[in-house]
Amino acid sequence: MNQKQKLIVLIGPTAVGKTKLSIELAKKFNGEIISGDSMQVYKGMDIGTAKVTNEEMEGIPHHLIDIKEPDESFSTAEFQELVRTKIDEISSRGRIPMIVGGTGLYIQSVIYDYHFTDAPSDLSFRNMLEKEAEEHGQDYLHERLRAVDPESASRIHPNNLRRVIRALEIIHCTGKTAAELQEKQSPELLYDTAIIGLTMDRELLYNRINLRVDLMLEQGLLEEVKYFYDQGLKDCQSIQAIGYKELYDYFAGKIDLETAVENLKQNSRRYAKRQLTWFRNKMNVEWFDMSVSNDAEKKFAEISKFIEGKLEIRANT
């Protein structure tokens, strides 16, 4: 029997402190970091996605950052394939792969043995939906999906017609949503995995999110988003990211800047809440509370000890 590859997964809501901790853990465990964020794949979307800077990396290799143009789509299945290849590459170098991020479904798809192609298909139904899209528009089909599978609709952009149709086809053929089918698979972990979750007092986390938005604006978020807006980039997956869609409304003259910033903060807080709910319900996570700021050294020691015990590895001293 082949021994499973070792893998560290560091998850948690936005602004909880994953980036800094991941660098320290990578140094300690001879690791390389794979981004587990669905939006950091896009080139030029740096400030709004809180992308790690070269300086912050401190020489630790990072993967799956800046691999897509902003007008390209990116799916869970593509992420799954790319990350599994990276895990093989990193492991072959005798280093420990680490997935770090907050996009729950993407990370879950990698570490568990999910099969995206198992659901049956119905070509005549698919052709019928394609005709409906031609007659009534893509938004019409997306609204149909939202009515029966709001979770998939929230992830799939209306312009990604192929994925909208596939999600509707799965329900038509099985009577179940894609997420429900995944749960029925009851897959095992593919890797020898230590899953670490960072959490924080809700009010403290929300304050950190609000401060992070203010800092992003100081760093030039408005200019970053305005560049894409002026390029005519719209109706694509990347611009649905929090931090971009709100400011697009401002540039389009739909709302004033103050409202756009407040919407951005509110949407970020709501997203953090959804992230925590997802991780708690879908994954077997060892949680560490990062609320006490002067406790960082102690928490790092606790997390390191957990990794050593779970993966049976020795850290660099």
PDB file of N, CA, C and O in Angstrom, residues 43-90:
ATOM      1  N   LYS A  43      -4.411  37.772 -12.530  1.00  0.00           N
ATOM      2  CA  LYS A  43      -3.340  38.765 -12.624  1.00  0.00           C
ATOM      3  C   LYS A  43      -3.901  40.171 -12.424  1.00  0.00           C
ATOM      4  O   LYS A  43      -4.966  40.492 -12.953  1.00  0.00           O
ATOM      5  N   GLY A  44      -3.177  40.980 -11.690  1.00  0.00           N
ATOM      6  CA  GLY A  44      -3.553  42.377 -11.499  1.00  0.00           C
ATOM      7  C   GLY A  44      -4.553  42.626 -10.390  1.00  0.00           C
ATOM      8  O   GLY A  44      -4.734  43.770  -9.967  1.00  0.00           O
ATOM      9  N   MET A  45      -5.209  41.569  -9.922  1.00  0.00           N
ATOM     10  CA  MET A  45      -6.176  41.726  -8.832  1.00  0.00           C
ATOM     11  C   MET A  45      -5.447  41.475  -7.513  1.00  0.00           C
ATOM     12  O   MET A  45      -5.584  40.421  -6.891  1.00  0.00           O
ATOM     13  N   ASP A  46      -4.638  42.456  -7.120  1.00  0.00           N
ATOM     14  CA  ASP A  46      -3.694  42.260  -6.020  1.00  0.00           C
ATOM     15  C   ASP A  46      -4.212  42.784  -4.688  1.00  0.00           C
ATOM     16  O   ASP A  46      -4.247  42.067  -3.686  1.00  0.00           O
ATOM     17  N   ILE A  47      -4.633  44.046  -4.694  1.00  0.00           N
ATOM     18  CA  ILE A  47      -5.044  44.689  -3.436  1.00  0.00           C
ATOM     19  C   ILE A  47      -6.379  44.123  -2.965  1.00  0.00           C
ATOM     20  O   ILE A  47      -6.538  43.735  -1.795  1.00  0.00           O
ATOM     21  N   GLY A  48      -7.339  44.022  -3.882  1.00  0.00           N
ATOM     22  CA  GLY A  48      -8.691  43.575  -3.521  1.00  0.00           C
ATOM     23  C   GLY A  48      -8.766  42.147  -3.033  1.00  0.00           C
ATOM     24  O   GLY A  48      -9.678  41.782  -2.287  1.00  0.00           O
ATOM     25  N   THR A  49      -7.809  41.301  -3.462  1.00  0.00           N
ATOM     26  CA  THR A  49      -7.806  39.898  -3.019  1.00  0.00           C
ATOM     27  C   THR A  49      -6.829  39.668  -1.870  1.00  0.00           C
ATOM     28  O   THR A  49      -6.641  38.523  -1.447  1.00  0.00           O
ATOM     29  N   ALA A  50      -6.200  40.743  -1.385  1.00  0.00           N
ATOM     30  CA  ALA A  50      -5.202  40.648  -0.301  1.00  0.00           C
ATOM     31  C   ALA A  50      -4.100  39.648  -0.659  1.00  0.00           C
ATOM     32  O   ALA A  50      -3.683  38.827   0.150  1.00  0.00           O
ATOM     33  N   LYS A  51      -3.646  39.753  -1.899  1.00  0.00           N
ATOM     34  CA  LYS A  51      -2.621  38.826  -2.407  1.00  0.00           C
ATOM     35  C   LYS A  51      -1.307  39.036  -1.653  1.00  0.00           C
ATOM     36  O   LYS A  51      -0.916  40.176  -1.385  1.00  0.00           O
ATOM     37  N   VAL A  52      -0.639  37.943  -1.333  1.00  0.00           N
ATOM     38  CA  VAL A  52       0.641  38.029  -0.632  1.00  0.00           C
ATOM     39  C   VAL A  52       1.657  38.748  -1.533  1.00  0.00           C
ATOM     40  O   VAL A  52       1.694  38.530  -2.740  1.00  0.00           O
ATOM     41  N   THR A  53       2.442  39.639  -0.952  1.00  0.00           N
ATOM     42  CA  THR A  53       3.463  40.358  -1.726  1.00  0.00           C
ATOM     43  C   THR A  53       4.768  39.562  -1.720  1.00  0.00           C
ATOM     44  O   THR A  53       4.976  38.684  -0.870  1.00  0.00           O
ATOM     45  N   ASN A  54       5.663  39.888  -2.651  1.00  0.00           N
ATOM     46  CA  ASN A  54       6.962  39.207  -2.704  1.00  0.00           C
ATOM     47  C   ASN A  54       7.724  39.384  -1.397  1.00  0.00           C
ATOM     48  O   ASN A  54       8.392  38.461  -0.924  1.00  0.00           O
ATOM     49  N   GLU A  55       7.612  40.566  -0.827  1.00  0.00           N
ATOM     50  CA  GLU A  55       8.294  40.849   0.449  1.00  0.00           C
ATOM     51  C   GLU A  55       7.733  39.972   1.568  1.00  0.00           C
ATOM     52  O   GLU A  55       8.475  39.389   2.363  1.00  0.00           O
ATOM     53  N   GLU A  56       6.401  39.842   1.609  1.00  0.00           N
ATOM     54  CA  GLU A  56       5.752  39.034   2.650  1.00  0.00           C
ATOM     55  C   GLU A  56       6.087  37.543   2.528  1.00  0.00           C
ATOM     56  O   GLU A  56       6.101  36.814   3.514  1.00  0.00           O
ATOM     57  N   MET A  57       6.367  37.095   1.305  1.00  0.00           N
ATOM     58  CA  MET A  57       6.665  35.672   1.078  1.00  0.00           C
ATOM     59  C   MET A  57       7.924  35.207   1.810  1.00  0.00           C
ATOM     60  O   MET A  57       8.057  34.023   2.132  1.00  0.00           O
ATOM     61  N   GLU A  58       8.859  36.142   2.027  1.00  0.00           N
ATOM     62  CA  GLU A  58      10.128  35.837   2.718  1.00  0.00           C
ATOM     63  C   GLU A  58      10.833  34.627   2.096  1.00  0.00           C
ATOM     64  O   GLU A  58      11.389  33.762   2.795  1.00  0.00           O
ATOM     65  N   GLY A  59      10.768  34.542   0.764  1.00  0.00           N
ATOM     66  CA  GLY A  59      11.484  33.480   0.066  1.00  0.00           C
ATOM     67  C   GLY A  59      10.758  32.150  -0.027  1.00  0.00           C
ATOM     68  O   GLY A  59      11.260  31.203  -0.649  1.00  0.00           O
ATOM     69  N   ILE A  60       9.580  32.046   0.586  1.00  0.00           N
ATOM     70  CA  ILE A  60       8.805  30.794   0.524  1.00  0.00           C
ATOM     71  C   ILE A  60       8.110  30.707  -0.835  1.00  0.00           C
ATOM     72  O   ILE A  60       7.381  31.627  -1.216  1.00  0.00           O
ATOM     73  N   PRO A  61       8.294  29.619  -1.587  1.00  0.00           N
ATOM     74  CA  PRO A  61       7.608  29.497  -2.883  1.00  0.00           C
ATOM     75  C   PRO A  61       6.088  29.474  -2.718  1.00  0.00           C
ATOM     76  O   PRO A  61       5.559  28.832  -1.813  1.00  0.00           O
ATOM     77  N   HIS A  62       5.401  30.210  -3.586  1.00  0.00           N
ATOM     78  CA  HIS A  62       3.937  30.256  -3.614  1.00  0.00           C
ATOM     79  C   HIS A  62       3.449  29.825  -5.000  1.00  0.00           C
ATOM     80  O   HIS A  62       4.061  30.164  -6.014  1.00  0.00           O
ATOM     81  N   HIS A  63       2.347  29.099  -5.027  1.00  0.00           N
ATOM     82  CA  HIS A  63       1.820  28.552  -6.274  1.00  0.00           C
ATOM     83  C   HIS A  63       0.347  28.946  -6.465  1.00  0.00           C
ATOM     84  O   HIS A  63      -0.350  29.236  -5.502  1.00  0.00           O
ATOM     85  N   LEU A  64      -0.098  28.917  -7.726  1.00  0.00           N
ATOM     86  CA  LEU A  64      -1.480  29.223  -8.124  1.00  0.00           C
ATOM     87  C   LEU A  64      -1.871  30.680  -7.841  1.00  0.00           C
ATOM     88  O   LEU A  64      -3.010  30.987  -7.503  1.00  0.00           O
ATOM     89  N   ILE A  65      -0.903  31.558  -7.967  1.00  0.00           N
ATOM     90  CA  ILE A  65      -1.150  33.002  -7.891  1.00  0.00           C
ATOM     91  C   ILE A  65      -0.786  33.586  -9.261  1.00  0.00           C
ATOM     92  O   ILE A  65       0.231  33.203  -9.852  1.00  0.00           O
ATOM     93  N   ASP A  66      -1.644  34.462  -9.782  1.00  0.00           N
ATOM     94  CA  ASP A  66      -1.386  35.130 -11.072  1.00  0.00           C
ATOM     95  C   ASP A  66      -1.240  34.137 -12.231  1.00  0.00           C
ATOM     96  O   ASP A  66      -0.337  34.263 -13.059  1.00  0.00           O
ATOM     97  N   ILE A  67      -2.155  33.188 -12.328  1.00  0.00           N
ATOM     98  CA  ILE A  67      -2.072  32.202 -13.419  1.00  0.00           C
ATOM     99  C   ILE A  67      -3.174  32.402 -14.460  1.00  0.00           C
ATOM    100  O   ILE A  67      -3.198  31.708 -15.469  1.00  0.00           O
ATOM    101  N   LYS A  68      -4.084  33.350 -14.214  1.00  0.00           N
ATOM    102  CA  LYS A  68      -5.208  33.564 -15.133  1.00  0.00           C
ATOM    103  C   LYS A  68      -5.324  35.047 -15.487  1.00  0.00           C
ATOM    104  O   LYS A  68      -5.062  35.921 -14.646  1.00  0.00           O
ATOM    105  N   GLU A  69      -5.761  35.301 -16.722  1.00  0.00           N
ATOM    106  CA  GLU A  69      -6.131  36.667 -17.095  1.00  0.00           C
ATOM    107  C   GLU A  69      -7.504  36.961 -16.494  1.00  0.00           C
ATOM    108  O   GLU A  69      -8.332  36.048 -16.344  1.00  0.00           O
ATOM    109  N   PRO A  70      -7.779  38.227 -16.165  1.00  0.00           N
ATOM    110  CA  PRO A  70      -9.044  38.555 -15.479  1.00  0.00           C
ATOM    111  C   PRO A  70     -10.310  38.224 -16.263  1.00  0.00           C
ATOM    112  O   PRO A  70     -11.378  38.107 -15.679  1.00  0.00           O
ATOM    113  N   ASP A  71     -10.195  38.054 -17.592  1.00  0.00           N
ATOM    114  CA  ASP A  71     -11.398  37.734 -18.370  1.00  0.00           C
ATOM    115  C   ASP A  71     -11.606  36.225 -18.543  1.00  0.00           C
ATOM    116  O   ASP A  71     -12.547  35.796 -19.213  1.00  0.00           O
ATOM    117  N   GLU A  72     -10.747  35.417 -17.923  1.00  0.00           N
ATOM    118  CA  GLU A  72     -10.870  33.961 -18.033  1.00  0.00           C
ATOM    119  C   GLU A  72     -11.715  33.404 -16.884  1.00  0.00           C
ATOM    120  O   GLU A  72     -11.754  33.974 -15.794  1.00  0.00           O
ATOM    121  N   SER A  73     -12.358  32.273 -17.130  1.00  0.00           N
ATOM    122  CA  SER A  73     -13.112  31.616 -16.059  1.00  0.00           C
ATOM    123  C   SER A  73     -12.195  30.635 -15.329  1.00  0.00           C
ATOM    124  O   SER A  73     -11.127  30.279 -15.828  1.00  0.00           O
ATOM    125  N   PHE A  74     -12.630  30.209 -14.159  1.00  0.00           N
ATOM    126  CA  PHE A  74     -11.838  29.282 -13.347  1.00  0.00           C
ATOM    127  C   PHE A  74     -12.812  28.437 -12.539  1.00  0.00           C
ATOM    128  O   PHE A  74     -13.655  28.970 -11.827  1.00  0.00           O
ATOM    129  N   SER A  75     -12.703  27.128 -12.664  1.00  0.00           N
ATOM    130  CA  SER A  75     -13.688  26.242 -12.034  1.00  0.00           C
ATOM    131  C   SER A  75     -13.065  25.438 -10.902  1.00  0.00           C
ATOM    132  O   SER A  75     -11.844  25.306 -10.794  1.00  0.00           O
ATOM    133  N   THR A  76     -13.942  24.864 -10.085  1.00  0.00           N
ATOM    134  CA  THR A  76     -13.505  24.000  -9.002  1.00  0.00           C
ATOM    135  C   THR A  76     -12.729  22.810  -9.549  1.00  0.00           C
ATOM    136  O   THR A  76     -11.698  22.414  -9.007  1.00  0.00           O
ATOM    137  N   ALA A  77     -13.226  22.221 -10.646  1.00  0.00           N
ATOM    138  CA  ALA A  77     -12.572  21.045 -11.228  1.00  0.00           C
ATOM    139  C   ALA A  77     -11.167  21.386 -11.726  1.00  0.00           C
ATOM    140  O   ALA A  77     -10.235  20.588 -11.576  1.00  0.00           O
ATOM    141  N   GLU A  78     -11.004  22.582 -12.308  1.00  0.00           N
ATOM    142  CA  GLU A  78      -9.682  23.009 -12.791  1.00  0.00           C
ATOM    143  C   GLU A  78      -8.736  23.221 -11.613  1.00  0.00           C
ATOM    144  O   GLU A  78      -7.568  22.821 -11.651  1.00  0.00           O
ATOM    145  N   PHE A  79      -9.256  23.852 -10.556  1.00  0.00           N
ATOM    146  CA  PHE A  79      -8.463  24.062  -9.346  1.00  0.00           C
ATOM    147  C   PHE A  79      -8.007  22.715  -8.778  1.00  0.00           C
ATOM    148  O   PHE A  79      -6.846  22.532  -8.427  1.00  0.00           O
ATOM    149  N   GLN A  80      -8.943  21.764  -8.716  1.00  0.00           N
ATOM    150  CA  GLN A  80      -8.647  20.438  -8.183  1.00  0.00           C
ATOM    151  C   GLN A  80      -7.475  19.810  -8.939  1.00  0.00           C
ATOM    152  O   GLN A  80      -6.521  19.304  -8.322  1.00  0.00           O
ATOM    153  N   GLU A  81      -7.536  19.864 -10.246  1.00  0.00           N
ATOM    154  CA  GLU A  81      -6.494  19.239 -11.075  1.00  0.00           C
ATOM    155  C   GLU A  81      -5.139  19.925 -10.887  1.00  0.00           C
ATOM    156  O   GLU A  81      -4.104  19.264 -10.709  1.00  0.00           O
ATOM    157  N   LEU A  82      -5.140  21.264 -10.910  1.00  0.00           N
ATOM    158  CA  LEU A  82      -3.894  22.014 -10.773  1.00  0.00           C
ATOM    159  C   LEU A  82      -3.233  21.799  -9.418  1.00  0.00           C
ATOM    160  O   LEU A  82      -2.021  21.605  -9.323  1.00  0.00           O
ATOM    161  N   VAL A  83      -4.052  21.823  -8.364  1.00  0.00           N
ATOM    162  CA  VAL A  83      -3.480  21.700  -7.017  1.00  0.00           C
ATOM    163  C   VAL A  83      -2.939  20.295  -6.772  1.00  0.00           C
ATOM    164  O   VAL A  83      -1.868  20.131  -6.183  1.00  0.00           O
ATOM    165  N   ARG A  84      -3.661  19.289  -7.235  1.00  0.00           N
ATOM    166  CA  ARG A  84      -3.160  17.914  -7.043  1.00  0.00           C
ATOM    167  C   ARG A  84      -1.826  17.714  -7.754  1.00  0.00           C
ATOM    168  O   ARG A  84      -0.942  17.028  -7.247  1.00  0.00           O
ATOM    169  N   THR A  85      -1.659  18.331  -8.926  1.00  0.00           N
ATOM    170  CA  THR A  85      -0.374  18.276  -9.640  1.00  0.00           C
ATOM    171  C   THR A  85       0.715  18.962  -8.826  1.00  0.00           C
ATOM    172  O   THR A  85       1.837  18.445  -8.703  1.00  0.00           O
ATOM    173  N   LYS A  86       0.395  20.131  -8.248  1.00  0.00           N
ATOM    174  CA  LYS A  86       1.367  20.865  -7.433  1.00  0.00           C
ATOM    175  C   LYS A  86       1.760  20.073  -6.188  1.00  0.00           C
ATOM    176  O   LYS A  86       2.920  20.071  -5.780  1.00  0.00           O
ATOM    177  N   ILE A  87       0.787  19.406  -5.575  1.00  0.00           N
ATOM    178  CA  ILE A  87       1.087  18.589  -4.387  1.00  0.00           C
ATOM    179  C   ILE A  87       2.101  17.504  -4.748  1.00  0.00           C
ATOM    180  O   ILE A  87       3.072  17.263  -4.009  1.00  0.00           O
ATOM    181  N   ASP A  88       1.906  16.862  -5.908  1.00  0.00           N
ATOM    182  CA  ASP A  88       2.850  15.840  -6.375  1.00  0.00           C
ATOM    183  C   ASP A  88       4.244  16.433  -6.571  1.00  0.00           C
ATOM    184  O   ASP A  88       5.252  15.844  -6.151  1.00  0.00           O
ATOM    185  N   GLU A  89       4.292  17.592  -7.220  1.00  0.00           N
ATOM    186  CA  GLU A  89       5.585  18.239  -7.517  1.00  0.00           C
ATOM    187  C   GLU A  89       6.330  18.602  -6.236  1.00  0.00           C
ATOM    188  O   GLU A  89       7.524  18.337  -6.089  1.00  0.00           O
ATOM    189  N   ILE A  90       5.617  19.234  -5.312  1.00  0.00           N
ATOM    190  CA  ILE A  90       6.240  19.690  -4.056  1.00  0.00           C
ATOM    191  C   ILE A  90       6.715  18.498  -3.225  1.00  0.00           C
ATOM    192  O   ILE A  90       7.826  18.495  -2.693  1.00  0.00           O
TER     193      ILE A  90
END
